[in-house]
Amino acid sequence: MKVEIEESWKKQLQEEFEKDYFKDLVSFVREEYKNHTCFPKAQNIFQAFDYCPFNQTKVVIIGQDPYHGEHQAHGLCFSVYRDAKIPPSLVNIFKEIKTDVNTELPPNGNLERWAEQGVLLLNAALTVRAHEPGSHQNKGWEKFTDAVIKKISSEKEGVVFLLWGGFAKKKKKLIDAKKHFILETGHPSPLAANRGYWFGNKHFSKTNEILLKQGKKPIKW
């Protein structure tokens, strides 16, 4: 099955694209985009992969669902368009980065700069119906993105997986902890962060320490 996705990922995932569940998923997504407003734009569904080729992936951040509001989701988890208001979870991510690695707060919430440095910003479901969070869950996306995580785990070494919140932590079972590094903390959403489950996790400096020890370039967060 032909899927428009970055070439190195296409090679790694071609087997997945031929499976019946994925063909059913494609049919479902096409119908949804035809009959409803959905996010992100169709051409941006696989943008996380396009910005971060398989061979360059050194960090993985797992989100749950794309943003379901207008002019927010563009294919990278937690990221929004440059001129969009920065969502609360991302505000908390930026606050933690500021205190952890002593950098200034960025002017916008677009995280393409992370992806271009080797951070795969992967949502578990890659599409959503406008204003209906979770509307495209359990349609096949999770099976696909679980296969992505397993592929990274089996084919690469020394990748840093950042698991934020209960949903992301469930993906731990897909990762070979003997070959990779897993950092876990609470979700950056205000609800979790205000209860003390987010701030002070130092995931950004810890990630860079791990990368440097492997002779890899650290991320400019």
mmCIF file of C-alpha atoms in Angstrom:
data_model
loop_
_atom_site.group_PDB
_atom_site.id
_atom_site.type_symbol
_atom_site.label_atom_id
_atom_site.label_comp_id
_atom_site.label_asym_id
_atom_site.label_seq_id
_atom_site.Cartn_x
_atom_site.Cartn_y
_atom_site.Cartn_z
ATOM 1 C CA MET A 1 0.000 0.000 0.000
ATOM 2 C CA LYS A 2 1.349 3.425 -0.941
ATOM 3 C CA VAL A 3 1.675 5.799 2.021
ATOM 4 C CA GLU A 4 3.227 9.268 1.731
ATOM 5 C CA ILE A 5 5.859 9.145 4.456
ATOM 6 C CA GLU A 6 9.583 9.870 4.743
ATOM 7 C CA GLU A 7 11.627 7.283 2.829
ATOM 8 C CA SER A 8 13.560 5.670 5.719
ATOM 9 C CA TRP A 9 10.322 5.171 7.667
ATOM 10 C CA LYS A 10 8.589 3.804 4.577
ATOM 11 C CA LYS A 11 11.283 1.141 4.351
ATOM 12 C CA GLN A 12 10.938 0.227 8.046
ATOM 13 C CA LEU A 13 7.109 0.218 8.097
ATOM 14 C CA GLN A 14 6.186 -1.123 4.653
ATOM 15 C CA GLU A 15 5.143 -4.453 6.150
ATOM 16 C CA GLU A 16 2.748 -2.628 8.483
ATOM 17 C CA PHE A 17 1.149 -0.701 5.605
ATOM 18 C CA GLU A 18 0.208 -3.987 3.913
ATOM 19 C CA LYS A 19 -1.712 -5.353 6.912
ATOM 20 C CA ASP A 20 -5.513 -5.509 6.862
ATOM 21 C CA TYR A 21 -5.966 -3.370 9.977
ATOM 22 C CA PHE A 22 -3.959 -0.537 8.372
ATOM 23 C CA LYS A 23 -5.997 -0.704 5.167
ATOM 24 C CA ASP A 24 -9.176 -0.508 7.280
ATOM 25 C CA LEU A 25 -7.675 2.437 9.184
ATOM 26 C CA VAL A 26 -6.921 4.282 5.928
ATOM 27 C CA SER A 27 -10.520 3.759 4.765
ATOM 28 C CA PHE A 28 -11.846 5.062 8.081
ATOM 29 C CA VAL A 29 -9.586 8.150 8.021
ATOM 30 C CA ARG A 30 -10.510 8.954 4.410
ATOM 31 C CA GLU A 31 -14.224 8.831 5.243
ATOM 32 C CA GLU A 32 -13.726 10.980 8.342
ATOM 33 C CA TYR A 33 -11.793 13.647 6.432
ATOM 34 C CA LYS A 34 -14.404 13.591 3.668
ATOM 35 C CA ASN A 35 -17.410 13.972 5.983
ATOM 36 C CA HIS A 36 -16.033 15.935 8.961
ATOM 37 C CA THR A 37 -13.439 18.525 9.877
ATOM 38 C CA CYS A 38 -10.412 16.592 11.160
ATOM 39 C CA PHE A 39 -6.945 17.487 12.381
ATOM 40 C CA PRO A 40 -4.155 17.718 11.449
ATOM 41 C CA LYS A 41 -4.447 18.578 7.750
ATOM 42 C CA ALA A 42 -4.267 15.395 5.675
ATOM 43 C CA GLN A 43 -0.811 16.259 4.314
ATOM 44 C CA ASN A 44 0.514 16.607 7.907
ATOM 45 C CA ILE A 45 -0.686 13.265 9.333
ATOM 46 C CA PHE A 46 2.795 11.709 9.087
ATOM 47 C CA GLN A 47 4.714 14.932 9.686
ATOM 48 C CA ALA A 48 6.434 13.606 12.843
ATOM 49 C CA PHE A 49 8.165 11.011 10.646
ATOM 50 C CA ASP A 50 8.916 13.446 7.835
ATOM 51 C CA TYR A 51 10.808 15.794 10.174
ATOM 52 C CA CYS A 52 12.647 13.021 12.012
ATOM 53 C CA PRO A 53 13.941 10.191 9.777
ATOM 54 C CA PHE A 54 14.340 6.725 11.281
ATOM 55 C CA ASN A 55 18.142 6.740 11.196
ATOM 56 C CA GLN A 56 18.268 10.141 12.944
ATOM 57 C CA THR A 57 15.816 9.318 15.740
ATOM 58 C CA LYS A 58 17.538 9.462 19.124
ATOM 59 C CA VAL A 59 14.713 10.624 21.442
ATOM 60 C CA VAL A 60 11.019 9.625 21.420
ATOM 61 C CA ILE A 61 8.264 11.610 23.157
ATOM 62 C CA ILE A 62 4.850 9.912 23.209
ATOM 63 C CA GLY A 63 1.589 11.864 23.245
ATOM 64 C CA GLN A 64 -1.970 10.561 23.127
ATOM 65 C CA ASP A 65 -4.115 12.502 20.655
ATOM 66 C CA PRO A 66 -3.656 15.471 18.309
ATOM 67 C CA TYR A 67 -5.086 18.786 19.518
ATOM 68 C CA HIS A 68 -8.734 18.959 18.470
ATOM 69 C CA GLY A 69 -9.112 22.763 18.263
ATOM 70 C CA GLU A 70 -8.765 24.932 15.174
ATOM 71 C CA HIS A 71 -5.253 25.787 13.939
ATOM 72 C CA GLN A 72 -3.315 23.772 16.503
ATOM 73 C CA ALA A 73 -2.342 20.227 15.459
ATOM 74 C CA HIS A 74 0.189 19.871 12.658
ATOM 75 C CA GLY A 75 1.414 16.311 13.113
ATOM 76 C CA LEU A 76 3.897 16.560 16.019
ATOM 77 C CA CYS A 77 2.744 15.721 19.549
ATOM 78 C CA PHE A 78 2.516 18.682 21.956
ATOM 79 C CA SER A 79 3.436 21.062 19.091
ATOM 80 C CA VAL A 80 1.289 23.804 17.535
ATOM 81 C CA TYR A 81 1.603 26.215 14.615
ATOM 82 C CA ARG A 82 3.941 29.167 15.179
ATOM 83 C CA ASP A 83 1.114 31.715 15.392
ATOM 84 C CA ALA A 84 -1.125 29.574 17.638
ATOM 85 C CA LYS A 85 -1.554 30.188 21.349
ATOM 86 C CA ILE A 86 0.745 27.901 23.363
ATOM 87 C CA PRO A 87 -1.443 25.226 25.070
ATOM 88 C CA PRO A 88 -1.229 24.754 28.878
ATOM 89 C CA SER A 89 0.687 21.444 28.750
ATOM 90 C CA LEU A 90 3.296 22.946 26.452
ATOM 91 C CA VAL A 91 3.580 26.019 28.705
ATOM 92 C CA ASN A 92 4.480 23.629 31.542
ATOM 93 C CA ILE A 93 6.981 21.778 29.323
ATOM 94 C CA PHE A 94 8.687 25.092 28.514
ATOM 95 C CA LYS A 95 8.716 26.115 32.201
ATOM 96 C CA GLU A 96 10.460 22.853 33.127
ATOM 97 C CA ILE A 97 13.000 23.336 30.334
ATOM 98 C CA LYS A 98 13.730 26.876 31.558
ATOM 99 C CA THR A 99 14.475 25.735 35.113
ATOM 100 C CA ASP A 100 16.197 22.504 34.032
ATOM 101 C CA VAL A 101 18.588 23.695 31.329
ATOM 102 C CA ASN A 102 18.394 27.456 31.921
ATOM 103 C CA THR A 103 17.118 28.521 28.500
ATOM 104 C CA GLU A 104 14.730 31.339 27.690
ATOM 105 C CA LEU A 105 11.084 30.558 27.007
ATOM 106 C CA PRO A 106 10.600 30.186 23.216
ATOM 107 C CA PRO A 107 8.470 32.700 21.301
ATOM 108 C CA ASN A 108 6.045 30.056 20.002
ATOM 109 C CA GLY A 109 4.886 26.471 20.475
ATOM 110 C CA ASN A 110 6.202 24.995 17.244
ATOM 111 C CA LEU A 111 8.490 22.034 18.037
ATOM 112 C CA GLU A 112 9.769 21.332 14.521
ATOM 113 C CA ARG A 113 13.202 22.433 15.782
ATOM 114 C CA TRP A 114 13.208 19.449 18.179
ATOM 115 C CA ALA A 115 12.116 17.013 15.461
ATOM 116 C CA GLU A 116 14.883 18.214 13.149
ATOM 117 C CA GLN A 117 17.409 17.333 15.872
ATOM 118 C CA GLY A 118 16.210 13.722 16.160
ATOM 119 C CA VAL A 119 13.233 13.929 18.540
ATOM 120 C CA LEU A 120 10.298 11.830 17.291
ATOM 121 C CA LEU A 121 7.149 13.568 18.555
ATOM 122 C CA LEU A 122 4.727 10.669 18.268
ATOM 123 C CA ASN A 123 1.044 10.738 19.143
ATOM 124 C CA ALA A 124 -0.571 7.331 19.747
ATOM 125 C CA ALA A 125 -3.449 8.340 17.444
ATOM 126 C CA LEU A 126 -2.408 10.491 14.496
ATOM 127 C CA THR A 127 -5.790 12.043 13.675
ATOM 128 C CA VAL A 128 -8.861 13.396 15.475
ATOM 129 C CA ARG A 129 -12.258 14.852 14.601
ATOM 130 C CA ALA A 130 -12.549 18.575 15.357
ATOM 131 C CA HIS A 131 -13.654 19.336 18.936
ATOM 132 C CA GLU A 132 -14.065 15.613 19.737
ATOM 133 C CA PRO A 133 -11.042 14.426 21.730
ATOM 134 C CA GLY A 134 -10.380 10.711 21.409
ATOM 135 C CA SER A 135 -12.718 10.374 18.424
ATOM 136 C CA HIS A 136 -10.154 8.446 16.348
ATOM 137 C CA GLN A 137 -8.905 6.233 19.140
ATOM 138 C CA ASN A 138 -9.259 2.438 18.859
ATOM 139 C CA LYS A 139 -9.571 2.567 15.081
ATOM 140 C CA GLY A 140 -6.110 1.163 14.365
ATOM 141 C CA TRP A 141 -3.785 4.091 14.988
ATOM 142 C CA GLU A 142 -2.585 2.689 18.325
ATOM 143 C CA LYS A 143 -1.727 -0.630 16.691
ATOM 144 C CA PHE A 144 0.308 1.245 14.097
ATOM 145 C CA THR A 145 2.141 3.541 16.518
ATOM 146 C CA ASP A 146 2.840 0.599 18.869
ATOM 147 C CA ALA A 147 4.482 -1.076 15.863
ATOM 148 C CA VAL A 148 6.562 2.091 15.353
ATOM 149 C CA ILE A 149 7.771 1.964 18.979
ATOM 150 C CA LYS A 150 8.573 -1.755 18.688
ATOM 151 C CA LYS A 151 10.471 -1.148 15.438
ATOM 152 C CA ILE A 152 12.605 1.568 17.073
ATOM 153 C CA SER A 153 13.205 -0.715 20.051
ATOM 154 C CA SER A 154 14.267 -3.710 17.957
ATOM 155 C CA GLU A 155 16.243 -1.970 15.191
ATOM 156 C CA LYS A 156 18.017 0.822 17.088
ATOM 157 C CA GLU A 157 20.069 1.195 20.282
ATOM 158 C CA GLY A 158 20.477 3.901 22.904
ATOM 159 C CA VAL A 159 17.253 5.786 22.162
ATOM 160 C CA VAL A 160 15.844 7.887 25.027
ATOM 161 C CA PHE A 161 12.099 7.342 25.520
ATOM 162 C CA LEU A 162 10.294 10.057 27.504
ATOM 163 C CA LEU A 163 7.067 8.678 28.958
ATOM 164 C CA TRP A 164 4.897 11.434 30.421
ATOM 165 C CA GLY A 165 1.717 10.420 32.239
ATOM 166 C CA GLY A 166 -0.157 7.154 32.672
ATOM 167 C CA PHE A 167 -1.013 6.642 29.011
ATOM 168 C CA ALA A 168 2.589 6.994 27.809
ATOM 169 C CA LYS A 169 3.920 4.831 30.642
ATOM 170 C CA LYS A 170 1.825 1.909 29.348
ATOM 171 C CA LYS A 171 4.081 1.884 26.261
ATOM 172 C CA LYS A 172 7.023 0.850 28.436
ATOM 173 C CA LYS A 173 6.284 -2.821 27.761
ATOM 174 C CA LEU A 174 7.033 -2.271 24.049
ATOM 175 C CA ILE A 175 10.581 -1.030 24.727
ATOM 176 C CA ASP A 176 13.665 -3.161 25.388
ATOM 177 C CA ALA A 177 15.054 -1.492 28.516
ATOM 178 C CA LYS A 178 18.378 -3.330 28.113
ATOM 179 C CA LYS A 179 19.062 -1.494 24.844
ATOM 180 C CA HIS A 180 17.361 1.842 25.481
ATOM 181 C CA PHE A 181 16.807 4.487 28.166
ATOM 182 C CA ILE A 182 13.347 5.106 29.636
ATOM 183 C CA LEU A 183 12.550 8.251 31.662
ATOM 184 C CA GLU A 184 9.111 8.446 33.283
ATOM 185 C CA THR A 185 7.219 11.271 34.980
ATOM 186 C CA GLY A 186 3.730 12.735 35.319
ATOM 187 C CA HIS A 187 1.902 14.429 32.470
ATOM 188 C CA PRO A 188 2.671 18.131 31.900
ATOM 189 C CA SER A 189 -1.036 19.046 31.904
ATOM 190 C CA PRO A 190 -2.003 21.608 34.583
ATOM 191 C CA LEU A 191 -4.003 18.962 36.487
ATOM 192 C CA ALA A 192 -0.988 16.689 36.971
ATOM 193 C CA ALA A 193 1.634 19.450 37.128
ATOM 194 C CA ASN A 194 -0.196 21.351 39.867
ATOM 195 C CA ARG A 195 -0.306 18.171 41.944
ATOM 196 C CA GLY A 196 3.472 17.923 41.799
ATOM 197 C CA TYR A 197 3.772 15.206 39.158
ATOM 198 C CA TRP A 198 5.636 17.204 36.494
ATOM 199 C CA PHE A 199 7.933 19.990 37.662
ATOM 200 C CA GLY A 200 11.436 19.040 38.694
ATOM 201 C CA ASN A 201 11.656 15.890 36.539
ATOM 202 C CA LYS A 202 14.789 17.236 34.759
ATOM 203 C CA HIS A 203 14.078 15.048 31.737
ATOM 204 C CA PHE A 204 15.705 17.513 29.359
ATOM 205 C CA SER A 205 19.108 17.692 31.052
ATOM 206 C CA LYS A 206 19.001 13.936 31.785
ATOM 207 C CA THR A 207 18.297 13.216 28.100
ATOM 208 C CA ASN A 208 21.251 15.333 27.023
ATOM 209 C CA GLU A 209 23.557 13.646 29.547
ATOM 210 C CA ILE A 210 22.572 10.245 28.121
ATOM 211 C CA LEU A 211 23.123 11.432 24.549
ATOM 212 C CA LEU A 212 26.527 12.955 25.366
ATOM 213 C CA LYS A 213 27.682 9.733 27.063
ATOM 214 C CA GLN A 214 26.931 7.928 23.804
ATOM 215 C CA GLY A 215 28.868 10.503 21.778
ATOM 216 C CA LYS A 216 25.665 11.923 20.316
ATOM 217 C CA LYS A 217 24.830 15.597 19.914
ATOM 218 C CA PRO A 218 22.606 16.956 22.711
ATOM 219 C CA ILE A 219 19.223 18.491 21.938
ATOM 220 C CA LYS A 220 18.870 22.287 21.959
ATOM 221 C CA TRP A 221 15.601 22.393 23.837
#
